[in-house]
Every structure is written in C-alpha cells, then in structure tokens.
Coordinates of C-alpha atoms in Angstrom, one line a residue:
M65 CA 0.0 0.0 0.0
T66 CA 1.3 3.5 -0.9
D67 CA 3.0 5.4 1.9
L68 CA 1.5 8.9 1.6
R69 CA 4.5 10.4 3.3
H70 CA 6.6 9.9 0.2
A71 CA 4.0 9.7 -2.5
D72 CA 5.1 12.6 -4.7
D73 CA 3.9 10.8 -7.8
V74 CA 0.5 10.2 -6.2
A75 CA 0.2 13.9 -5.3
H76 CA 1.1 14.8 -8.8
A77 CA -1.6 12.5 -10.2
I78 CA -4.3 13.8 -7.8
A79 CA -3.5 17.5 -8.4
S80 CA -3.2 17.1 -12.2
A81 CA -6.5 15.2 -12.4
A82 CA -8.2 17.8 -10.1
L83 CA -7.1 20.8 -12.2
G84 CA -7.1 19.1 -15.6
R85 CA -3.5 20.0 -16.4
D86 CA 0.0 18.8 -15.6
V87 CA 1.0 20.6 -12.4
G88 CA 4.7 19.5 -12.7
P89 CA 6.9 18.0 -10.0
M90 CA 5.6 18.1 -6.4
T91 CA 7.7 17.8 -3.3
A92 CA 6.6 16.7 0.2
V93 CA 6.9 19.2 3.0
G94 CA 6.5 18.7 6.8
S95 CA 3.1 18.8 8.4
L96 CA 1.8 17.5 11.8
S97 CA -1.7 16.7 10.6
H98 CA -1.7 16.0 6.8
H99 CA 0.5 15.0 4.0
V100 CA 1.4 18.2 2.1
F101 CA 3.0 18.5 -1.3
V102 CA 4.2 21.7 -3.0
G103 CA 4.4 22.3 -6.8
A104 CA 5.3 25.3 -8.8
D105 CA 1.9 26.9 -8.4
V106 CA -0.2 24.6 -6.3
V107 CA -0.2 23.0 -2.9
L108 CA -1.9 19.7 -2.2
K109 CA -3.1 18.4 1.2
I110 CA -4.0 14.7 1.5
I111 CA -5.3 12.6 4.3
D112 CA -6.8 9.1 4.5
A113 CA -10.6 9.6 4.3
A114 CA -11.0 7.5 7.4
G115 CA -8.6 9.9 9.3
H116 CA -9.6 12.9 11.3
S117 CA -12.2 15.3 9.7
R118 CA -10.4 18.6 10.2
L119 CA -9.6 18.9 6.5
D120 CA -13.3 18.6 5.7
R121 CA -13.8 21.6 8.1
E122 CA -11.1 23.6 6.3
I123 CA -12.6 22.8 2.9
A124 CA -16.1 23.8 4.1
L125 CA -14.8 27.2 5.2
A126 CA -12.3 27.9 2.4
L127 CA -14.8 29.3 -0.2
H128 CA -16.4 31.6 2.3
L129 CA -13.5 33.3 4.1
P130 CA -12.9 37.0 3.5
A131 CA -10.9 37.5 0.3
G132 CA -7.1 37.8 0.7
I133 CA -6.8 36.1 4.1
T134 CA -5.8 32.6 3.0
A135 CA -4.7 30.7 -0.1
P136 CA -7.4 30.2 -2.7
L137 CA -9.0 26.7 -2.8
L138 CA -8.8 25.3 -6.4
D139 CA -10.4 22.0 -5.9
S140 CA -11.2 19.3 -3.3
G141 CA -12.7 15.9 -3.1
L142 CA -12.0 12.1 -2.7
H143 CA -9.5 10.1 -4.7
E144 CA -9.4 6.3 -5.0
L145 CA -6.0 5.0 -4.1
E146 CA -5.2 1.2 -4.0
A147 CA -8.6 0.1 -2.5
R148 CA -8.8 3.1 -0.1
K149 CA -9.9 6.6 -0.4
V150 CA -8.0 9.8 0.4
R151 CA -9.4 13.2 0.8
Y152 CA -7.6 16.1 -0.9
A153 CA -7.6 19.9 -1.0
C154 CA -5.7 21.7 -3.8
Y155 CA -4.8 25.3 -3.2
A156 CA -3.1 28.0 -5.3
R157 CA 0.5 28.4 -4.1
V158 CA 0.9 31.8 -2.4
P159 CA 4.4 33.5 -2.5
G160 CA 6.4 33.2 0.7
A161 CA 7.6 30.9 3.4
T162 CA 6.6 30.4 7.0
P163 CA 8.6 32.3 9.7
G164 CA 8.2 29.2 11.8
M165 CA 7.3 28.6 15.4
G166 CA 9.3 31.0 17.6
M167 CA 10.3 33.1 14.5
P168 CA 13.8 31.7 14.3
G169 CA 16.3 34.1 12.6
V170 CA 13.8 37.0 12.5
D171 CA 15.0 40.3 13.9
E172 CA 12.8 42.4 16.2
S173 CA 12.0 45.1 13.7
T174 CA 10.8 42.5 11.2
A175 CA 8.9 40.7 14.0
R176 CA 7.0 43.9 14.9
R177 CA 6.2 44.6 11.2
L178 CA 4.9 41.1 10.6
A179 CA 2.9 41.2 13.9
E180 CA 1.2 44.4 12.8
Q181 CA 0.2 42.8 9.5
A182 CA -1.0 39.6 11.1
V183 CA -3.1 41.6 13.6
E184 CA -4.7 43.5 10.6
R185 CA -5.6 40.2 8.9
L186 CA -7.0 38.7 12.1
H187 CA -9.1 41.9 12.6
R188 CA -10.6 41.2 9.2
L189 CA -11.3 37.6 10.2
H190 CA -12.9 38.6 13.5
A191 CA -15.1 41.2 11.7
W192 CA -16.3 38.7 9.2
T193 CA -20.0 37.8 9.1
P194 CA -20.2 34.2 7.9
A195 CA -22.9 33.0 5.6
A196 CA -25.2 30.2 6.8
Q197 CA -23.0 27.3 5.6
A198 CA -19.8 28.7 7.1
R199 CA -21.7 29.6 10.3
T200 CA -22.8 26.0 10.7
T201 CA -19.2 24.7 10.4
L202 CA -17.9 27.3 12.9
E203 CA -20.7 26.3 15.3
E204 CA -19.8 22.5 15.2
T205 CA -18.6 21.1 18.5
L206 CA -14.9 20.9 18.5
E207 CA -12.7 19.6 21.3
H208 CA -10.1 22.2 20.9
G209 CA -8.6 22.1 24.4
G210 CA -8.9 25.9 24.8
L211 CA -10.7 27.9 27.4
V212 CA -14.4 27.3 27.7
S213 CA -15.2 28.4 31.2
Q214 CA -13.7 28.6 34.7
A215 CA -15.7 25.6 35.8
A216 CA -14.6 23.5 32.8
L217 CA -10.9 24.4 33.5
L218 CA -11.2 23.5 37.2
A219 CA -12.8 20.2 36.2
E220 CA -10.0 19.5 33.7
L221 CA -7.5 20.0 36.5
E222 CA -9.4 17.6 38.8
N223 CA -9.3 15.0 36.0
L224 CA -5.6 15.6 35.6
A225 CA -4.9 15.1 39.3
A226 CA -7.0 11.9 39.4
L227 CA -5.1 10.5 36.4
D228 CA -1.7 11.3 37.9
R229 CA -1.6 8.1 40.0
D230 CA 2.2 8.0 40.1
G231 CA 2.5 11.6 41.3
I232 CA 4.7 12.7 38.4
V233 CA 3.1 16.2 38.3
P234 CA 4.7 18.4 41.0
R235 CA 2.3 19.6 43.6
Q236 CA 3.5 23.2 43.0
V237 CA 2.4 22.9 39.4
L238 CA -1.1 21.6 40.2
D239 CA -1.5 24.3 42.9
G240 CA -0.3 27.0 40.4
L241 CA -2.7 25.8 37.7
T242 CA -5.6 25.9 40.2
A243 CA -4.7 29.5 41.1
I244 CA -4.6 30.5 37.4
A245 CA -8.0 28.7 36.9
E246 CA -9.5 30.6 39.8
R247 CA -8.7 33.9 38.0
A248 CA -10.3 32.7 34.8
P249 CA -13.5 34.3 33.4
S250 CA -16.7 32.4 34.3
H251 CA -17.3 31.8 30.6
A252 CA -15.4 32.4 27.3
R253 CA -17.2 34.2 24.5
A254 CA -18.1 32.1 21.4
D255 CA -19.4 34.7 19.0
V256 CA -16.5 35.7 16.8
P257 CA -14.8 33.7 14.0
V258 CA -11.3 32.8 15.1
H259 CA -8.5 30.8 13.5
A260 CA -7.5 29.3 16.8
D261 CA -4.1 28.0 15.7
C262 CA -2.5 31.2 14.2
H263 CA 1.1 30.5 15.5
W264 CA 3.9 31.7 13.2
G265 CA 4.2 28.3 11.5
N266 CA 0.8 28.9 9.9
W267 CA 1.7 32.3 8.3
L268 CA 3.4 32.9 4.9
V269 CA 5.7 35.9 4.5
H270 CA 7.4 37.3 1.4
D271 CA 9.8 40.2 1.5
R272 CA 8.7 41.2 5.0
Q273 CA 5.1 41.1 3.9
V274 CA 2.5 38.7 5.3
T275 CA 0.9 37.0 2.3
A276 CA -1.4 34.4 3.8
L277 CA -2.8 32.7 6.9
L278 CA -3.0 28.9 6.4
D279 CA -4.6 25.9 8.0
F280 CA -8.1 26.7 9.1
E281 CA -8.9 23.2 10.3
W282 CA -9.3 24.5 14.0
A283 CA -11.4 27.6 13.1
R284 CA -14.4 28.1 15.2
F285 CA -16.5 30.6 17.0
G286 CA -14.6 32.1 20.0
E287 CA -13.2 35.5 21.0
P288 CA -10.3 37.5 19.6
M289 CA -8.2 36.7 22.6
D290 CA -8.1 33.1 21.4
D291 CA -6.0 34.3 18.4
W292 CA -3.9 36.9 20.2
F293 CA -2.7 34.1 22.5
F294 CA -1.2 32.1 19.6
L295 CA 0.2 35.1 17.9
V296 CA 2.1 36.3 21.0
R297 CA 3.0 32.9 22.7
F298 CA 4.8 31.5 19.7
S299 CA 6.9 34.5 18.9
G300 CA 10.0 33.1 20.6
P301 CA 12.5 35.9 21.6
H302 CA 10.0 38.5 20.3
T303 CA 7.2 37.6 22.6
E304 CA 7.3 41.0 24.4
A305 CA 7.5 42.9 21.2
V306 CA 4.5 41.1 19.7
L307 CA 2.6 41.5 22.9
D308 CA 3.3 45.2 22.7
V309 CA 2.0 45.3 19.1
V310 CA -1.2 43.4 19.9
A311 CA -1.8 45.7 23.0
G312 CA -1.4 48.8 20.9
A313 CA -3.6 47.6 18.0
T314 CA -6.4 46.3 20.2
S315 CA -6.4 48.8 23.1
I316 CA -6.1 45.9 25.5
S317 CA -3.9 46.6 28.4
P318 CA -0.7 44.5 28.6
T319 CA -1.7 43.2 32.0
T320 CA -5.0 42.0 30.7
L321 CA -3.3 40.4 27.7
R322 CA -0.9 38.5 30.0
R323 CA -3.6 37.3 32.3
E324 CA -5.9 36.2 29.4
C325 CA -3.1 34.5 27.6
E326 CA -1.9 32.7 30.8
V327 CA -5.3 31.1 31.4
R328 CA -5.5 30.0 27.8
E329 CA -2.1 28.4 27.9
A330 CA -3.0 26.7 31.2
S331 CA -6.1 25.2 29.6
Y332 CA -4.2 23.9 26.5
L333 CA -1.4 22.4 28.5
A334 CA -3.6 20.8 31.1
S335 CA -5.7 19.3 28.3
D336 CA -2.6 18.0 26.5
L337 CA -1.2 16.3 29.6
R338 CA -4.6 14.8 30.5
V339 CA -4.9 13.3 27.1
A340 CA -1.3 12.0 27.3
L341 CA -2.0 10.3 30.6
E342 CA -5.2 8.8 29.4
R343 CA -3.6 7.0 26.4
P344 CA -1.7 3.9 27.2
G345 CA 1.7 3.8 25.7
T346 CA 2.3 7.5 25.5
P347 CA 6.1 8.0 25.4
A348 CA 7.6 9.1 28.7
R349 CA 9.5 11.8 26.9
L350 CA 6.3 13.4 25.7
I351 CA 4.8 13.4 29.2
A352 CA 8.0 14.8 30.5
Q353 CA 7.9 17.6 28.0
N354 CA 4.3 18.4 28.8
I355 CA 5.2 18.7 32.5
R356 CA 8.2 20.9 31.6
D357 CA 5.9 23.2 29.6
L358 CA 3.6 23.5 32.7
E359 CA 6.6 24.3 34.9
E360 CA 7.6 27.1 32.6
L361 CA 4.1 28.5 32.7
V362 CA 3.5 28.1 36.5
V363 CA 6.8 28.0 38.3
E364 CA 8.8 30.3 36.0
R365 CA 5.7 32.5 35.5
F366 CA 6.3 32.8 31.7
W367 CA 3.7 35.5 31.1
W368 CA 5.0 37.7 34.0
R369 CA 8.7 37.4 34.0
H370 CA 9.2 40.5 31.8
A371 CA 6.2 42.4 33.1
P372 CA 7.0 46.0 34.4

C-alpha cells in the first residue's frame, strides 16, 4: 500500500486530475496533521478519508472566508488509491515561506512589522459575518482544548490530578494551575470567527510582507483573545515585542493580555497532559515535555517574568 509520506507521484496525479492539467513535480513538506505536497503553483493536502475530519472543516470554510486572508482553494474531493480513499484539497500556491514557530532568525524590527500585518488580517477575520453554511461549520462542537469556562478548566485540573496516579506532576504545578484557573473568566465568549491556531508556523511571509494565513482546520467561534494568544506565545524571543504590538492595536492593556493568555495556555497544556496520561503507551519523553511546559508556565511565570 502506498505510503503517503513519500507519495510525490500520487500527489502529482491527484493535483493534475483535479485541475485538468499537468502541475509539474511536487515535493513533500513537513506537516503535523496532513501529507502536504508543493508544486510550482499549487499546494496539495492529503489525508486518508478515514482519518480525522479537520480537512473537511477547512474545505467547508475555504470558499467563504474573507478575500485575501488565505490561499485560494482550487479543488477538493475524494480520490481512489489502492482500495482506499484519500481526501484532498488543492490550493493555489501563495508566495512566501513560514517564519516558523518561535520566529527563528527573525530580527525584532521584522517581527514587529509582521505582527502588525498579522493583527490586521485577524481583525478582518474577526469582523467577518459568515454565511449560513460557514456559520454551521464554525458552530460545530470541536474539542479544541482551549478555554471554555472557569468551571470546565477546574474540572480539567481535577481529572488531571486523578489520572496522575504516580504523582509525576509536581504539587507546585497543580496548585499553580488551580490558582490560574480561579482567576479565569466564568465563561469564554463564542461569537467571533477565530482561526484558533495562528502561530507563526501557519503564516506565509514574502519580502517582510504577510501573504497568507493557512490551515483553518481548527477555526471556530470564539473570541479575539483566542487568536492573540497564539500570535504572542509562539513569537520566541519577540514575545514581548509582539505582545506590545497586539496591545497597541487592540487597546487591550498589557496586564489583561498577559492574564488572558496565561489562562488559555493553562487550559491547552492541562488538556494536552490529561490526554497523554489517558492514552496507554504515551512515550515518557512526551509526558516529561508536557510537564516541563507546565513548569515554565506556572513555576517560572512565563507571562509575567518581563512584566513591568
């Protein structure tokens, strides 16, 4: 059976059939959730049809998103491949490359410039009024791991403590998470279209200009803070600079931004660790990294160590 991780010829055949022309050579690129292949002017995403449904979600939204925010969808559908079906989405290739998680190699001036442009695009997304079909997709239940309510976060922490039968999560971390949860809002809004995964690995940049926001598979109704968190948190050495840009562009005080981002990170990390502990056979190194991330958040007070 064809291994999709290295199926450049399969990707070429699917894209060429979908577009009715020879798209030329295609090369596999890294992706955590799909098999992605890049050609001269097209990008193809593939996943086994029996796999997760997030590509379906992205396809359902692609034709309705505000113009100029993401790469244009050219075609999508199912393809028969050796007695199995794969789902595909073929996009126009947009100029640029991703800055990457943590913005490695990006200087502070460029980081600020890119953050300003990213905020502008996200403002357009947040102001979008979805048509009925897109609204239905954004309203679908999605276990995203983000903040839902204070009560839900406290319940998540109780589940985490109950699963930690071997006591591998330090008491200081659990107590710190509870303190963060107790400062969380009673409920998170869910009335604004958000990308909900807009870290810097999902942006394209060309000549210091943002050209596209990619991967709308986690998009949902939420609140703008759900996106500001990702933009700021994954800016690496430019976290404070990007936080300053977001605060200035949104008129949200830096203190409020830090507090709201902190509670969202607590929710995501607690959910990640709970899932890891629930699954038999989760590699010990993955659990150790999850705990290390929590220690950075709680013990090292990530969001407050550079606060005035």
